[in-house]
Amino acid sequence: AQKVTQAQTEISVVEKEDVTLDCVYETRDTTYYLFWYKQPPSGELVFLIRRNSFDEQNEISGRYSWNFQKSTSSFNFTITASQVVDSAVYFCALSASGGSYIPTFGRGTSLIVHP
Amino acid sequence: DTAVSQTPKYLVTQMGNDKSIKCEQNLGHDTMYWYKQDSKKFLKIMFSYNNKELIINETVPNRFSPKSPDKAHLNLHINSLELGDSAVYFCASSQSFTTGALRGYTFGSGTRLTVV
């Protein structure tokens, strides 16, 4: 069975603070894929990033960065110098053959950035 | 142009009614999905179609019936609506089922269904 845990239900920060959203996953597969999606207040789900299990390189995209660590089964997401527009619910997801490649989503972390 | 579009965006209806949600994608993708997001934001897959064929049918009451007239459209019909059906329903698509699993989906903006 596969599982994704986002222990932080809600995080509240003030603009320009850095914030890290945690994601811990469980799978028995050696090949798997991890994702982050953003759901802003308008409601749509936006794909942010994908990482496969063989690529542990961290990735940076502007103010966003992702830290993938197989040793701790974590795929954390950091927003540097947060902005009000970053306010959203962020979902981590995992797909692997053990789950028939149907993505399992975490429960989401609601990020509120105050001006 | 919206890549994956769902209509309506909001739907309020009484218990016992039958309603449909429509989804269309203009990405040329072969695979489409319906996801349900409950009041606690939990996302769970309901159905998936690949080239008009049903490939995933999770444990969903048979009051829910998906229909795919062509690979660009996947509609969701719900009979005898119940209070517990209130949720946000997301349509999504991917180039193929494998691509979706490996690269992620393109989601629609969601349909908020409220059953009163």
Short mmCIF file of C-alpha atoms in Angstrom, two decimals, chain A residues 33 35 37 39-40 42-47 49-51 89 91 95-96 100-108, chain B residues 9-10 35 37-38 40-45 56 58 88 90 97 100-110:
data_model
loop_
_atom_site.label_atom_id
_atom_site.label_comp_id
_atom_site.label_asym_id
_atom_site.label_seq_id
_atom_site.Cartn_x
_atom_site.Cartn_y
_atom_site.Cartn_z
CA TYR A 33 6.90 9.31 -8.93
CA PHE A 35 4.29 15.37 -7.40
CA TYR A 37 0.08 20.44 -6.92
CA GLN A 39 -4.87 24.68 -5.29
CA PRO A 40 -5.34 28.45 -4.98
CA SER A 42 -10.05 29.99 -6.97
CA GLY A 43 -10.19 26.21 -6.71
CA GLU A 44 -8.31 24.80 -9.68
CA LEU A 45 -5.50 22.29 -9.26
CA VAL A 46 -2.20 23.30 -10.79
CA PHE A 47 0.68 20.92 -11.41
CA ILE A 49 6.58 19.56 -10.17
CA ARG A 50 7.27 15.88 -10.70
CA ARG A 51 10.21 13.89 -9.44
CA VAL A 89 -3.61 24.47 -0.47
CA PHE A 91 -0.91 18.71 -2.27
CA SER A 95 2.22 7.17 -8.00
CA ALA A 96 3.82 3.74 -8.21
CA SER A 100 -1.52 0.61 -10.18
CA TYR A 101 -0.02 4.02 -10.91
CA ILE A 102 -3.12 5.71 -9.56
CA PRO A 103 -1.81 8.75 -7.70
CA THR A 104 -2.32 8.82 -3.96
CA PHE A 105 -2.72 12.36 -2.70
CA GLY A 106 -1.85 13.71 0.71
CA ARG A 107 -4.48 15.61 2.67
CA GLY A 108 -2.97 18.93 1.66
CA LYS B 9 -18.67 25.50 -12.01
CA TYR B 10 -21.32 25.48 -9.31
CA TYR B 35 -11.69 12.96 -9.02
CA GLN B 37 -12.55 16.25 -3.35
CA ASP B 38 -14.47 16.04 -0.11
CA LYS B 40 -11.69 17.95 4.08
CA LYS B 41 -9.91 18.48 0.77
CA PHE B 42 -9.17 14.78 0.32
CA LEU B 43 -8.77 13.90 -3.36
CA LYS B 44 -9.80 10.47 -4.55
CA ILE B 45 -10.01 9.06 -8.02
CA ILE B 56 -10.45 2.63 -13.71
CA GLU B 58 -12.94 2.78 -8.06
CA VAL B 88 -15.93 19.35 -5.56
CA PHE B 90 -12.47 17.54 -10.74
CA PHE B 97 -2.54 6.69 -18.53
CA GLY B 100 -0.43 10.74 -16.21
CA ALA B 101 1.13 8.45 -13.67
CA LEU B 102 4.64 9.51 -14.54
CA ARG B 103 4.22 13.17 -15.36
CA GLY B 104 1.04 14.34 -13.68
CA TYR B 105 -2.33 15.55 -14.85
CA THR B 106 -3.91 18.67 -16.22
CA PHE B 107 -6.90 19.39 -14.03
CA GLY B 108 -10.05 21.33 -14.75
CA SER B 109 -11.18 24.07 -12.41
CA GLY B 110 -13.64 21.87 -10.57
#
